[in-house]
PDB file of C-alpha atoms in Angstrom:
ATOM      1  CA  MET A   1      76.139  49.329 108.573  1.00 63.00           C
ATOM      2  CA  THR A   2      75.723  51.690 111.875  1.00 79.00           C
ATOM      3  CA  ASP A   3      74.222  55.080 111.369  1.00 89.00           C
ATOM      4  CA  LEU A   4      75.968  57.822 110.558  1.00 95.00           C
ATOM      5  CA  VAL A   5      76.883  61.018 112.489  1.00 96.00           C
ATOM      6  CA  ILE A   6      77.256  64.134 111.114  1.00 97.00           C
ATOM      7  CA  ARG A   7      78.780  67.202 113.248  1.00 96.00           C
ATOM      8  CA  THR A   8      79.640  70.481 113.091  1.00 96.00           C
ATOM      9  CA  LEU A   9      82.992  71.345 114.492  1.00 96.00           C
ATOM     10  CA  ASP A  10      83.965  74.229 117.056  1.00 94.00           C
ATOM     11  CA  ALA A  11      86.965  75.353 118.655  1.00 92.00           C
ATOM     12  CA  SER A  12      86.608  72.900 121.642  1.00 94.00           C
ATOM     13  CA  SER A  13      86.589  70.010 118.953  1.00 94.00           C
ATOM     14  CA  ALA A  14      88.623  71.161 116.099  1.00 93.00           C
ATOM     15  CA  HIS A  15      91.188  68.490 116.903  1.00 92.00           C
ATOM     16  CA  LEU A  16      88.755  65.991 115.497  1.00 93.00           C
ATOM     17  CA  PHE A  17      88.858  67.184 111.854  1.00 95.00           C
ATOM     18  CA  ASP A  18      92.662  65.780 111.781  1.00 94.00           C
ATOM     19  CA  THR A  19      91.155  61.961 112.484  1.00 94.00           C
ATOM     20  CA  MET A  20      91.155  60.994 109.114  1.00 95.00           C
ATOM     21  CA  PRO A  21      94.236  59.061 107.516  1.00 93.00           C
ATOM     22  CA  ASP A  22      95.449  61.443 104.412  1.00 94.00           C
ATOM     23  CA  PRO A  23      96.714  59.629 101.559  1.00 94.00           C
ATOM     24  CA  LEU A  24      96.349  62.774  99.462  1.00 95.00           C
ATOM     25  CA  ALA A  25      98.550  64.663 101.674  1.00 94.00           C
ATOM     26  CA  PHE A  26      96.089  67.624 102.142  1.00 94.00           C
ATOM     27  CA  ALA A  27      97.115  68.832 105.252  1.00 91.00           C
ATOM     28  CA  GLU A  28     100.210  69.270 104.030  1.00 91.00           C
ATOM     29  CA  ARG A  29      98.934  70.997 100.989  1.00 89.00           C
ATOM     30  CA  HIS A  30      96.288  73.462 103.510  1.00 89.00           C
ATOM     31  CA  ARG A  31      99.289  74.169 105.837  1.00 83.00           C
ATOM     32  CA  LEU A  32      99.189  77.565 104.894  1.00 77.00           C
ATOM     33  CA  ILE A  33      95.135  77.864 104.869  1.00 82.00           C
ATOM     34  CA  GLY A  34      93.561  79.046 107.804  1.00 82.00           C
ATOM     35  CA  PHE A  35      90.336  77.410 108.312  1.00 90.00           C
ATOM     36  CA  ARG A  36      87.210  78.412 110.783  1.00 93.00           C
ATOM     37  CA  PRO A  37      86.325  75.218 112.986  1.00 94.00           C
ATOM     38  CA  GLU A  38      82.635  76.517 112.541  1.00 96.00           C
ATOM     39  CA  TRP A  39      83.045  75.681 109.058  1.00 97.00           C
ATOM     40  CA  GLN A  40      84.220  72.423 109.324  1.00 97.00           C
ATOM     41  CA  ARG A  41      82.490  69.213 109.266  1.00 98.00           C
ATOM     42  CA  ILE A  42      82.546  65.847 109.846  1.00 98.00           C
ATOM     43  CA  ALA A  43      80.968  62.443 109.346  1.00 97.00           C
ATOM     44  CA  LEU A  44      81.441  59.533 111.765  1.00 96.00           C
ATOM     45  CA  ARG A  45      80.409  55.806 111.830  1.00 95.00           C
ATOM     46  CA  ASP A  46      81.123  53.892 114.901  1.00 93.00           C
ATOM     47  CA  GLY A  47      82.877  56.560 116.312  1.00 91.00           C
ATOM     48  CA  ARG A  48      85.047  56.734 112.968  1.00 94.00           C
ATOM     49  CA  THR A  49      85.591  60.117 110.948  1.00 96.00           C
ATOM     50  CA  VAL A  50      84.739  58.744 107.417  1.00 97.00           C
ATOM     51  CA  ALA A  51      84.357  62.012 105.726  1.00 98.00           C
ATOM     52  CA  ARG A  52      85.465  65.615 106.405  1.00 98.00           C
ATOM     53  CA  ALA A  53      85.422  68.707 104.671  1.00 98.00           C
ATOM     54  CA  ALA A  54      86.313  72.774 105.217  1.00 97.00           C
ATOM     55  CA  TRP A  55      84.622  75.668 103.799  1.00 97.00           C
ATOM     56  CA  TRP A  56      86.708  78.420 103.159  1.00 94.00           C
ATOM     57  CA  ALA A  57      86.532  82.799 102.948  1.00 90.00           C
ATOM     58  CA  ARG A  58      89.022  85.444 103.845  1.00 85.00           C
ATOM     59  CA  PRO A  59      88.830  86.149 107.741  1.00 84.00           C
ATOM     60  CA  GLU A  60      86.282  89.045 106.759  1.00 86.00           C
ATOM     61  CA  ASP A  61      84.069  87.096 105.044  1.00 88.00           C
ATOM     62  CA  THR A  62      80.455  86.233 106.416  1.00 91.00           C
ATOM     63  CA  GLU A  63      79.653  83.402 104.077  1.00 93.00           C
ATOM     64  CA  PRO A  64      82.259  80.527 102.525  1.00 95.00           C
ATOM     65  CA  LEU A  65      83.270  80.791  99.080  1.00 94.00           C
ATOM     66  CA  LEU A  66      84.275  77.431  98.088  1.00 96.00           C
ATOM     67  CA  ILE A  67      84.931  73.993  99.474  1.00 97.00           C
ATOM     68  CA  ASN A  68      88.911  73.355  99.392  1.00 92.00           C
ATOM     69  CA  TRP A  69      89.387  70.541 101.762  1.00 96.00           C
ATOM     70  CA  PHE A  70      86.904  67.519 101.167  1.00 98.00           C
ATOM     71  CA  ASP A  71      87.933  63.965 101.899  1.00 97.00           C
ATOM     72  CA  VAL A  72      85.950  60.314 102.298  1.00 97.00           C
ATOM     73  CA  ALA A  73      87.185  57.383 103.276  1.00 97.00           C
ATOM     74  CA  GLU A  74      87.268  54.391 101.004  1.00 95.00           C
ATOM     75  CA  GLY A  75      83.684  52.837 100.758  1.00 96.00           C
ATOM     76  CA  GLU A  76      81.886  56.035 102.348  1.00 97.00           C
ATOM     77  CA  GLU A  77      80.865  57.680  99.134  1.00 97.00           C
ATOM     78  CA  ALA A  78      77.297  58.152 100.383  1.00 97.00           C
ATOM     79  CA  ALA A  79      78.621  59.525 103.982  1.00 97.00           C
ATOM     80  CA  GLY A  80      80.694  62.130 101.935  1.00 98.00           C
ATOM     81  CA  ALA A  81      78.066  63.155  99.614  1.00 98.00           C
ATOM     82  CA  GLU A  82      75.517  63.739 102.823  1.00 98.00           C
ATOM     83  CA  LEU A  83      77.945  65.863 104.609  1.00 98.00           C
ATOM     84  CA  LEU A  84      77.848  67.970 102.203  1.00 98.00           C
ATOM     85  CA  ARG A  85      74.177  67.900 101.154  1.00 97.00           C
ATOM     86  CA  THR A  86      73.567  68.306 104.928  1.00 97.00           C
ATOM     87  CA  ALA A  87      75.658  71.438 105.397  1.00 97.00           C
ATOM     88  CA  PRO A  88      73.858  74.975 105.805  1.00 96.00           C
ATOM     89  CA  TRP A  89      76.527  76.223 103.168  1.00 96.00           C
ATOM     90  CA  HIS A  90      76.611  75.556  99.619  1.00 95.00           C
ATOM     91  CA  PRO A  91      79.009  77.328  97.717  1.00 96.00           C
ATOM     92  CA  ASP A  92      79.145  76.596  93.702  1.00 96.00           C
ATOM     93  CA  GLU A  93      82.519  75.493  93.917  1.00 97.00           C
ATOM     94  CA  LEU A  94      84.430  72.397  95.241  1.00 98.00           C
ATOM     95  CA  GLU A  95      88.285  72.102  94.794  1.00 97.00           C
ATOM     96  CA  LEU A  96      90.313  68.714  95.332  1.00 97.00           C
ATOM     97  CA  ASP A  97      94.043  69.364  95.184  1.00 95.00           C
ATOM     98  CA  LEU A  98      95.945  66.113  94.230  1.00 97.00           C
ATOM     99  CA  PRO A  99      99.503  65.005  94.171  1.00 97.00           C
ATOM    100  CA  THR A 100     100.784  65.258  90.728  1.00 96.00           C
ATOM    101  CA  GLY A 101     101.067  61.897  88.988  1.00 93.00           C
ATOM    102  CA  TRP A 102      98.045  60.897  91.135  1.00 96.00           C
ATOM    103  CA  ARG A 103      96.979  58.958  87.733  1.00 95.00           C
ATOM    104  CA  ASP A 104      99.938  56.985  87.736  1.00 96.00           C
ATOM    105  CA  ASP A 105      99.731  55.233  91.040  1.00 96.00           C
ATOM    106  CA  PRO A 106      96.935  52.932  91.602  1.00 96.00           C
ATOM    107  CA  ARG A 107      96.314  53.899  95.342  1.00 96.00           C
ATOM    108  CA  LEU A 108      96.228  57.573  94.458  1.00 97.00           C
ATOM    109  CA  ARG A 109      93.857  57.303  91.839  1.00 97.00           C
ATOM    110  CA  ALA A 110      91.156  55.378  93.792  1.00 96.00           C
ATOM    111  CA  ALA A 111      91.695  57.856  96.858  1.00 97.00           C
ATOM    112  CA  ALA A 112      90.946  60.627  94.024  1.00 97.00           C
ATOM    113  CA  GLU A 113      88.045  58.767  92.404  1.00 97.00           C
ATOM    114  CA  THR A 114      86.459  57.850  95.707  1.00 97.00           C
ATOM    115  CA  ARG A 115      86.473  61.408  96.736  1.00 97.00           C
ATOM    116  CA  ALA A 116      85.151  62.759  93.227  1.00 98.00           C
ATOM    117  CA  ALA A 117      82.472  59.931  93.199  1.00 98.00           C
ATOM    118  CA  ALA A 118      80.982  61.907  96.568  1.00 98.00           C
ATOM    119  CA  ALA A 119      81.355  65.002  95.153  1.00 98.00           C
ATOM    120  CA  ARG A 120      79.157  64.043  92.072  1.00 97.00           C
ATOM    121  CA  SER A 121      76.819  61.911  94.479  1.00 97.00           C
ATOM    122  CA  ALA A 122      76.333  65.935  96.365  1.00 97.00           C
ATOM    123  CA  GLY A 123      75.875  67.874  92.817  1.00 97.00           C
ATOM    124  CA  TYR A 124      79.155  68.651  91.871  1.00 97.00           C
ATOM    125  CA  GLU A 125      80.170  68.159  88.572  1.00 97.00           C
ATOM    126  CA  PRO A 126      83.762  68.417  87.312  1.00 97.00           C
ATOM    127  CA  LEU A 127      84.276  71.400  85.228  1.00 97.00           C
ATOM    128  CA  VAL A 128      88.464  71.558  84.943  1.00 98.00           C
ATOM    129  CA  GLU A 129      91.539  69.977  85.812  1.00 97.00           C
ATOM    130  CA  ARG A 130      94.690  72.562  86.542  1.00 98.00           C
ATOM    131  CA  PHE A 131      98.444  72.081  86.916  1.00 98.00           C
ATOM    132  CA  LEU A 132      99.438  74.256  90.291  1.00 98.00           C
ATOM    133  CA  TYR A 133     102.448  75.809  90.452  1.00 98.00           C
ATOM    134  CA  ARG A 134     105.015  77.346  92.909  1.00 98.00           C
ATOM    135  CA  TRP A 135     107.814  79.626  92.323  1.00 98.00           C
ATOM    136  CA  THR A 136     110.490  80.314  94.907  1.00 98.00           C
ATOM    137  CA  PRO A 137     113.613  82.386  94.478  1.00 98.00           C
ATOM    138  CA  GLN A 138     115.774  79.265  94.126  1.00 97.00           C
ATOM    139  CA  CYS A 139     113.804  78.751  90.753  1.00 98.00           C
ATOM    140  CA  GLY A 140     115.604  82.157  89.112  1.00 98.00           C
ATOM    141  CA  LEU A 141     114.013  84.688  87.854  1.00 98.00           C
ATOM    142  CA  PRO A 142     113.022  84.151  84.432  1.00 98.00           C
ATOM    143  CA  GLU A 143     114.435  86.776  81.505  1.00 97.00           C
ATOM    144  CA  ARG A 144     112.350  89.277  80.328  1.00 98.00           C
ATOM    145  CA  PRO A 145     112.032  89.580  76.763  1.00 97.00           C
ATOM    146  CA  GLY A 146     111.814  93.286  76.351  1.00 97.00           C
ATOM    147  CA  ARG A 147     109.532  93.267  73.656  1.00 98.00           C
ATOM    148  CA  LEU A 148     106.768  94.925  75.029  1.00 98.00           C
ATOM    149  CA  VAL A 149     105.851  98.175  77.532  1.00 98.00           C
ATOM    150  CA  PHE A 150     104.612  97.551  80.951  1.00 98.00           C
ATOM    151  CA  THR A 151     102.605 100.314  82.534  1.00 98.00           C
ATOM    152  CA  PRO A 152      99.956 100.990  85.849  1.00 97.00           C
ATOM    153  CA  GLU A 153      96.444 101.684  84.960  1.00 96.00           C
ATOM    154  CA  PRO A 154      94.351 103.302  87.290  1.00 96.00           C
ATOM    155  CA  ASP A 155      90.962 103.320  85.190  1.00 97.00           C
ATOM    156  CA  ASP A 156      89.099  99.840  85.987  1.00 98.00           C
ATOM    157  CA  ALA A 157      87.218 100.375  82.860  1.00 98.00           C
ATOM    158  CA  VAL A 158      90.367  99.879  80.682  1.00 98.00           C
ATOM    159  CA  PHE A 159      90.815  96.537  82.402  1.00 98.00           C
ATOM    160  CA  HIS A 160      87.241  95.559  81.776  1.00 98.00           C
ATOM    161  CA  HIS A 161      87.434  96.570  78.207  1.00 98.00           C
ATOM    162  CA  LEU A 162      90.206  94.427  77.626  1.00 98.00           C
ATOM    163  CA  LEU A 163      89.087  91.422  79.591  1.00 98.00           C
ATOM    164  CA  ARG A 164      86.256  91.511  77.693  1.00 98.00           C
ATOM    165  CA  ARG A 165      88.685  90.991  74.791  1.00 98.00           C
ATOM    166  CA  ILE A 166      90.679  88.737  76.102  1.00 98.00           C
ATOM    167  CA  HIS A 167      87.583  86.240  77.063  1.00 97.00           C
ATOM    168  CA  SER A 168      85.392  86.725  73.834  1.00 97.00           C
ATOM    169  CA  VAL A 169      87.975  83.631  72.826  1.00 96.00           C
ATOM    170  CA  THR A 170      89.753  81.915  75.835  1.00 96.00           C
ATOM    171  CA  LEU A 171      90.590  78.443  76.731  1.00 94.00           C
ATOM    172  CA  ASP A 172      90.475  79.145  80.446  1.00 96.00           C
ATOM    173  CA  ALA A 173      86.897  76.868  81.462  1.00 97.00           C
ATOM    174  CA  HIS A 174      85.834  78.999  84.573  1.00 97.00           C
ATOM    175  CA  ALA A 175      86.059  82.175  81.656  1.00 97.00           C
ATOM    176  CA  ARG A 176      83.870  80.018  79.320  1.00 96.00           C
ATOM    177  CA  ARG A 177      81.652  78.869  81.978  1.00 96.00           C
ATOM    178  CA  ALA A 178      80.703  82.593  83.295  1.00 96.00           C
ATOM    179  CA  ALA A 179      80.340  83.582  79.439  1.00 96.00           C
ATOM    180  CA  ALA A 180      78.110  80.217  78.590  1.00 95.00           C
ATOM    181  CA  GLU A 181      75.957  81.655  81.640  1.00 94.00           C
ATOM    182  CA  GLY A 182      76.124  85.558  80.909  1.00 95.00           C
ATOM    183  CA  GLY A 183      78.402  86.847  78.028  1.00 97.00           C
ATOM    184  CA  VAL A 184      81.497  88.143  77.947  1.00 97.00           C
ATOM    185  CA  GLU A 185      80.571  90.765  80.204  1.00 97.00           C
ATOM    186  CA  ARG A 186      79.912  88.626  83.137  1.00 97.00           C
ATOM    187  CA  ALA A 187      83.421  86.684  82.162  1.00 97.00           C
ATOM    188  CA  ALA A 188      84.937  89.794  82.390  1.00 98.00           C
ATOM    189  CA  GLN A 189      83.337  91.315  85.436  1.00 97.00           C
ATOM    190  CA  GLU A 190      83.974  88.012  87.576  1.00 96.00           C
ATOM    191  CA  GLU A 191      87.597  88.479  86.914  1.00 97.00           C
ATOM    192  CA  MET A 192      87.218  92.024  87.939  1.00 98.00           C
ATOM    193  CA  ASP A 193      85.640  91.281  90.894  1.00 96.00           C
ATOM    194  CA  PHE A 194      88.499  88.537  91.909  1.00 96.00           C
ATOM    195  CA  PHE A 195      91.074  91.414  91.170  1.00 97.00           C
ATOM    196  CA  HIS A 196      89.310  93.809  94.014  1.00 96.00           C
ATOM    197  CA  TRP A 197      88.825  90.666  96.186  1.00 94.00           C
ATOM    198  CA  MET A 198      92.658  90.119  96.641  1.00 94.00           C
ATOM    199  CA  PRO A 199      94.100  92.088  99.507  1.00 93.00           C
ATOM    200  CA  SER A 200      97.325  93.519  97.192  1.00 96.00           C
ATOM    201  CA  PRO A 201      97.811  96.601  96.306  1.00 97.00           C
ATOM    202  CA  ARG A 202      95.839  97.764  93.008  1.00 97.00           C
ATOM    203  CA  SER A 203      98.664  99.652  92.110  1.00 97.00           C
ATOM    204  CA  TRP A 204     100.249  96.696  90.821  1.00 98.00           C
ATOM    205  CA  TRP A 205      97.377  95.784  88.068  1.00 98.00           C
ATOM    206  CA  GLN A 206      99.791  96.158  84.655  1.00 98.00           C
ATOM    207  CA  ILE A 207      98.899  96.830  80.816  1.00 98.00           C
ATOM    208  CA  ALA A 208     101.155  95.386  78.624  1.00 98.00           C
ATOM    209  CA  ARG A 209     101.624  97.452  75.355  1.00 98.00           C
ATOM    210  CA  THR A 210     103.494  96.925  71.928  1.00 98.00           C
ATOM    211  CA  ARG A 211     106.197  99.828  71.450  1.00 96.00           C
ATOM    212  CA  ALA A 212     103.957 101.588  69.118  1.00 96.00           C
ATOM    213  CA  GLY A 213     101.711 101.700  72.353  1.00 97.00           C
ATOM    214  CA  GLU A 214      98.694  98.959  71.194  1.00 97.00           C
ATOM    215  CA  PRO A 215      97.713  97.111  74.006  1.00 98.00           C
ATOM    216  CA  VAL A 216      98.889  93.464  74.033  1.00 98.00           C
ATOM    217  CA  GLY A 217      96.979  92.156  77.397  1.00 98.00           C
ATOM    218  CA  ILE A 218      97.573  92.380  81.222  1.00 98.00           C
ATOM    219  CA  HIS A 219      98.905  91.006  84.171  1.00 98.00           C
ATOM    220  CA  ILE A 220      97.864  91.202  87.765  1.00 98.00           C
ATOM    221  CA  PRO A 221     100.282  90.363  90.390  1.00 98.00           C
ATOM    222  CA  GLY A 222      98.479  89.558  93.575  1.00 97.00           C
ATOM    223  CA  ARG A 223      98.381  88.379  97.146  1.00 95.00           C
ATOM    224  CA  ASN A 224      95.256  86.108  98.052  1.00 90.00           C
ATOM    225  CA  PRO A 225      95.144  85.011 101.817  1.00 86.00           C
ATOM    226  CA  ALA A 226      97.912  82.500 101.659  1.00 88.00           C
ATOM    227  CA  GLY A 227     100.559  84.720 100.007  1.00 93.00           C
ATOM    228  CA  PRO A 228     101.814  85.839  96.589  1.00 97.00           C
ATOM    229  CA  CYS A 229     100.388  84.774  93.359  1.00 98.00           C
ATOM    230  CA  VAL A 230      99.779  85.052  89.811  1.00 98.00           C
ATOM    231  CA  GLY A 231      96.512  86.451  89.809  1.00 98.00           C
ATOM    232  CA  PHE A 232      95.810  86.438  85.950  1.00 98.00           C
ATOM    233  CA  ILE A 233      97.774  86.364  82.736  1.00 98.00           C
ATOM    234  CA  GLY A 234      95.594  87.435  79.741  1.00 98.00           C
ATOM    235  CA  VAL A 235      96.317  88.257  75.898  1.00 98.00           C
ATOM    236  CA  VAL A 236      94.064  89.682  73.536  1.00 98.00           C
ATOM    237  CA  PRO A 237      93.260  87.712  70.705  1.00 98.00           C
ATOM    238  CA  GLU A 238      94.868  89.313  67.795  1.00 97.00           C
ATOM    239  CA  HIS A 239      98.315  89.679  69.353  1.00 98.00           C
ATOM    240  CA  ARG A 240      98.319  85.828  70.478  1.00 97.00           C
ATOM    241  CA  GLY A 241     100.783  83.263  68.596  1.00 96.00           C
ATOM    242  CA  HIS A 242     103.961  85.600  69.262  1.00 97.00           C
ATOM    243  CA  GLY A 243     104.427  84.154  72.999  1.00 97.00           C
ATOM    244  CA  TYR A 244     103.669  87.554  74.925  1.00 98.00           C
ATOM    245  CA  ALA A 245     102.010  85.428  77.970  1.00 98.00           C
ATOM    246  CA  TYR A 246     105.474  84.267  78.780  1.00 98.00           C
ATOM    247  CA  ASP A 247     106.444  88.088  78.844  1.00 98.00           C
ATOM    248  CA  LEU A 248     103.542  88.854  80.748  1.00 98.00           C
ATOM    249  CA  LEU A 249     104.251  86.115  83.406  1.00 98.00           C
ATOM    250  CA  ALA A 250     108.021  86.854  83.483  1.00 98.00           C
ATOM    251  CA  GLU A 251     106.942  90.742  84.206  1.00 98.00           C
ATOM    252  CA  CYS A 252     104.393  89.607  86.739  1.00 98.00           C
ATOM    253  CA  THR A 253     107.360  87.368  88.591  1.00 98.00           C
ATOM    254  CA  HIS A 254     109.864  90.197  88.537  1.00 98.00           C
ATOM    255  CA  LEU A 255     107.038  92.641  90.341  1.00 98.00           C
ATOM    256  CA  LEU A 256     106.239  89.822  92.986  1.00 98.00           C
ATOM    257  CA  ALA A 257     109.930  89.060  93.380  1.00 98.00           C
ATOM    258  CA  ALA A 258     110.953  92.795  94.170  1.00 98.00           C
ATOM    259  CA  HIS A 259     108.390  92.825  96.415  1.00 97.00           C
ATOM    260  CA  ASP A 260     109.866  90.178  98.643  1.00 96.00           C
ATOM    261  CA  ALA A 261     107.672  87.284  97.354  1.00 97.00           C
ATOM    262  CA  GLU A 262     109.286  84.146  99.186  1.00 96.00           C
ATOM    263  CA  PHE A 263     107.091  82.138  96.551  1.00 98.00           C
ATOM    264  CA  ILE A 264     104.769  82.864  94.197  1.00 98.00           C
ATOM    265  CA  ALA A 265     101.333  80.330  93.463  1.00 97.00           C
ATOM    266  CA  ALA A 266     100.004  79.892  90.341  1.00 98.00           C
ATOM    267  CA  ALA A 267      97.692  77.542  88.063  1.00 98.00           C
ATOM    268  CA  THR A 268      96.335  77.406  84.462  1.00 98.00           C
ATOM    269  CA  ASP A 269      94.167  74.755  83.033  1.00 98.00           C
ATOM    270  CA  ARG A 270      95.630  71.620  82.257  1.00 96.00           C
ATOM    271  CA  GLY A 271      94.333  71.646  78.731  1.00 95.00           C
ATOM    272  CA  ASN A 272      95.835  75.468  78.432  1.00 96.00           C
ATOM    273  CA  PHE A 273      99.014  73.742  76.730  1.00 96.00           C
ATOM    274  CA  PRO A 274     100.415  77.006  75.648  1.00 96.00           C
ATOM    275  CA  MET A 275     100.071  78.343  79.201  1.00 98.00           C
ATOM    276  CA  ALA A 276     101.197  75.749  80.723  1.00 98.00           C
ATOM    277  CA  ALA A 277     104.474  75.657  78.364  1.00 98.00           C
ATOM    278  CA  HIS A 278     105.383  79.253  79.291  1.00 98.00           C
ATOM    279  CA  PHE A 279     104.924  78.451  82.663  1.00 98.00           C
ATOM    280  CA  ALA A 280     107.530  75.815  82.411  1.00 98.00           C
ATOM    281  CA  THR A 281     110.008  78.151  80.368  1.00 98.00           C
ATOM    282  CA  ALA A 282     109.622  80.588  83.526  1.00 98.00           C
ATOM    283  CA  GLY A 283     110.684  78.318  85.877  1.00 98.00           C
ATOM    284  CA  TYR A 284     107.370  76.962  87.575  1.00 98.00           C
ATOM    285  CA  PRO A 285     107.528  73.417  89.087  1.00 98.00           C
ATOM    286  CA  VAL A 286     103.868  72.273  89.115  1.00 98.00           C
ATOM    287  CA  VAL A 287     103.305  71.066  92.884  1.00 97.00           C
ATOM    288  CA  ARG A 288     100.053  69.837  92.664  1.00 97.00           C
ATOM    289  CA  GLU A 289      97.371  69.073  90.401  1.00 97.00           C
ATOM    290  CA  ARG A 290      93.400  70.245  91.181  1.00 97.00           C
ATOM    291  CA  VAL A 291      90.051  69.397  89.946  1.00 98.00           C
ATOM    292  CA  ASN A 292      87.497  71.699  90.376  1.00 98.00           C
ATOM    293  CA  PHE A 293      84.123  71.233  90.805  1.00 98.00           C
ATOM    294  CA  TRP A 294      81.120  73.153  89.888  1.00 97.00           C
ATOM    295  CA  ALA A 295      77.486  72.582  91.537  1.00 95.00           C
ATOM    296  CA  ASP A 296      74.694  71.804  89.847  1.00 78.00           C
ATOM    297  CA  HIS A 297      72.183  73.112  92.229  1.00 59.00           C
ATOM    298  CA  ALA A 298      69.320  71.054  91.217  1.00 47.00           C
ATOM    299  CA  GLY A 299      71.319  67.906  91.299  1.00 49.00           C
ATOM    300  CA  GLY A 300      71.463  67.978  95.091  1.00 49.00           C
ATOM    301  CA  ALA A 301      74.251  70.246  96.273  1.00 48.00           C
ATOM    302  CA  GLY A 302      71.396  72.872  97.577  1.00 46.00           C
TER     303      GLY A 302
END
């Protein structure tokens, strides 16, 4: 086997990123995302691109936040791992977005397993599998049950307190990881940091209460750099079991639609069966599936 050549791209060579077959339709998935050429790398063997990766962050960020495009040719897992290991950036997270039903198609499954094997070899371990949703006006607005009262709240401390309660018992893998490493305080703060990171207005954040005024949960309509999204839906433990997460999702959808959203992106963990059911009821179709990997920095990713 000939030697591997790894190169970081620039504006003049960015077109080389598109010289690989795309069995998992990554190009379609990432068509709304802007990548910086200088944060894209490819691995070549005999002049043929056998692996590629793109690191991503907002335009104003100085360091990548995650790897959300990672592609490896069949039999080139070692090349893909080397591409990541030798990069100057080692964010904690790698996202592998896959077509729906990929497990049931032998060709798609093999392609996904090749990329997952390369990620693991580079020190990234699977954290969670997720459903990705995309609501459009053609899906219709979900019915508002009318059981809760939604109000804005300018005090971040109120949201932080509710997030601590929400994450004290949670099915969300990212929150569970954060809580395992730093307690519910860390899990809550990571959510708050994410809410503030989004460029959408702070005034959109809302608290849901019963008619008697008791806090039930929060919803965060947002806009990330790719467009409108459901930033967060959470119900405090003592009010679970009543389907209130659907009420929050319906309200979140209505608010974003009222601000002329042409689509709304959303996601939930594959194992969060209650939330997945609420997305289905609210008319959100699954458009992709995602495997999130998290770096074991002692294992070779940095």
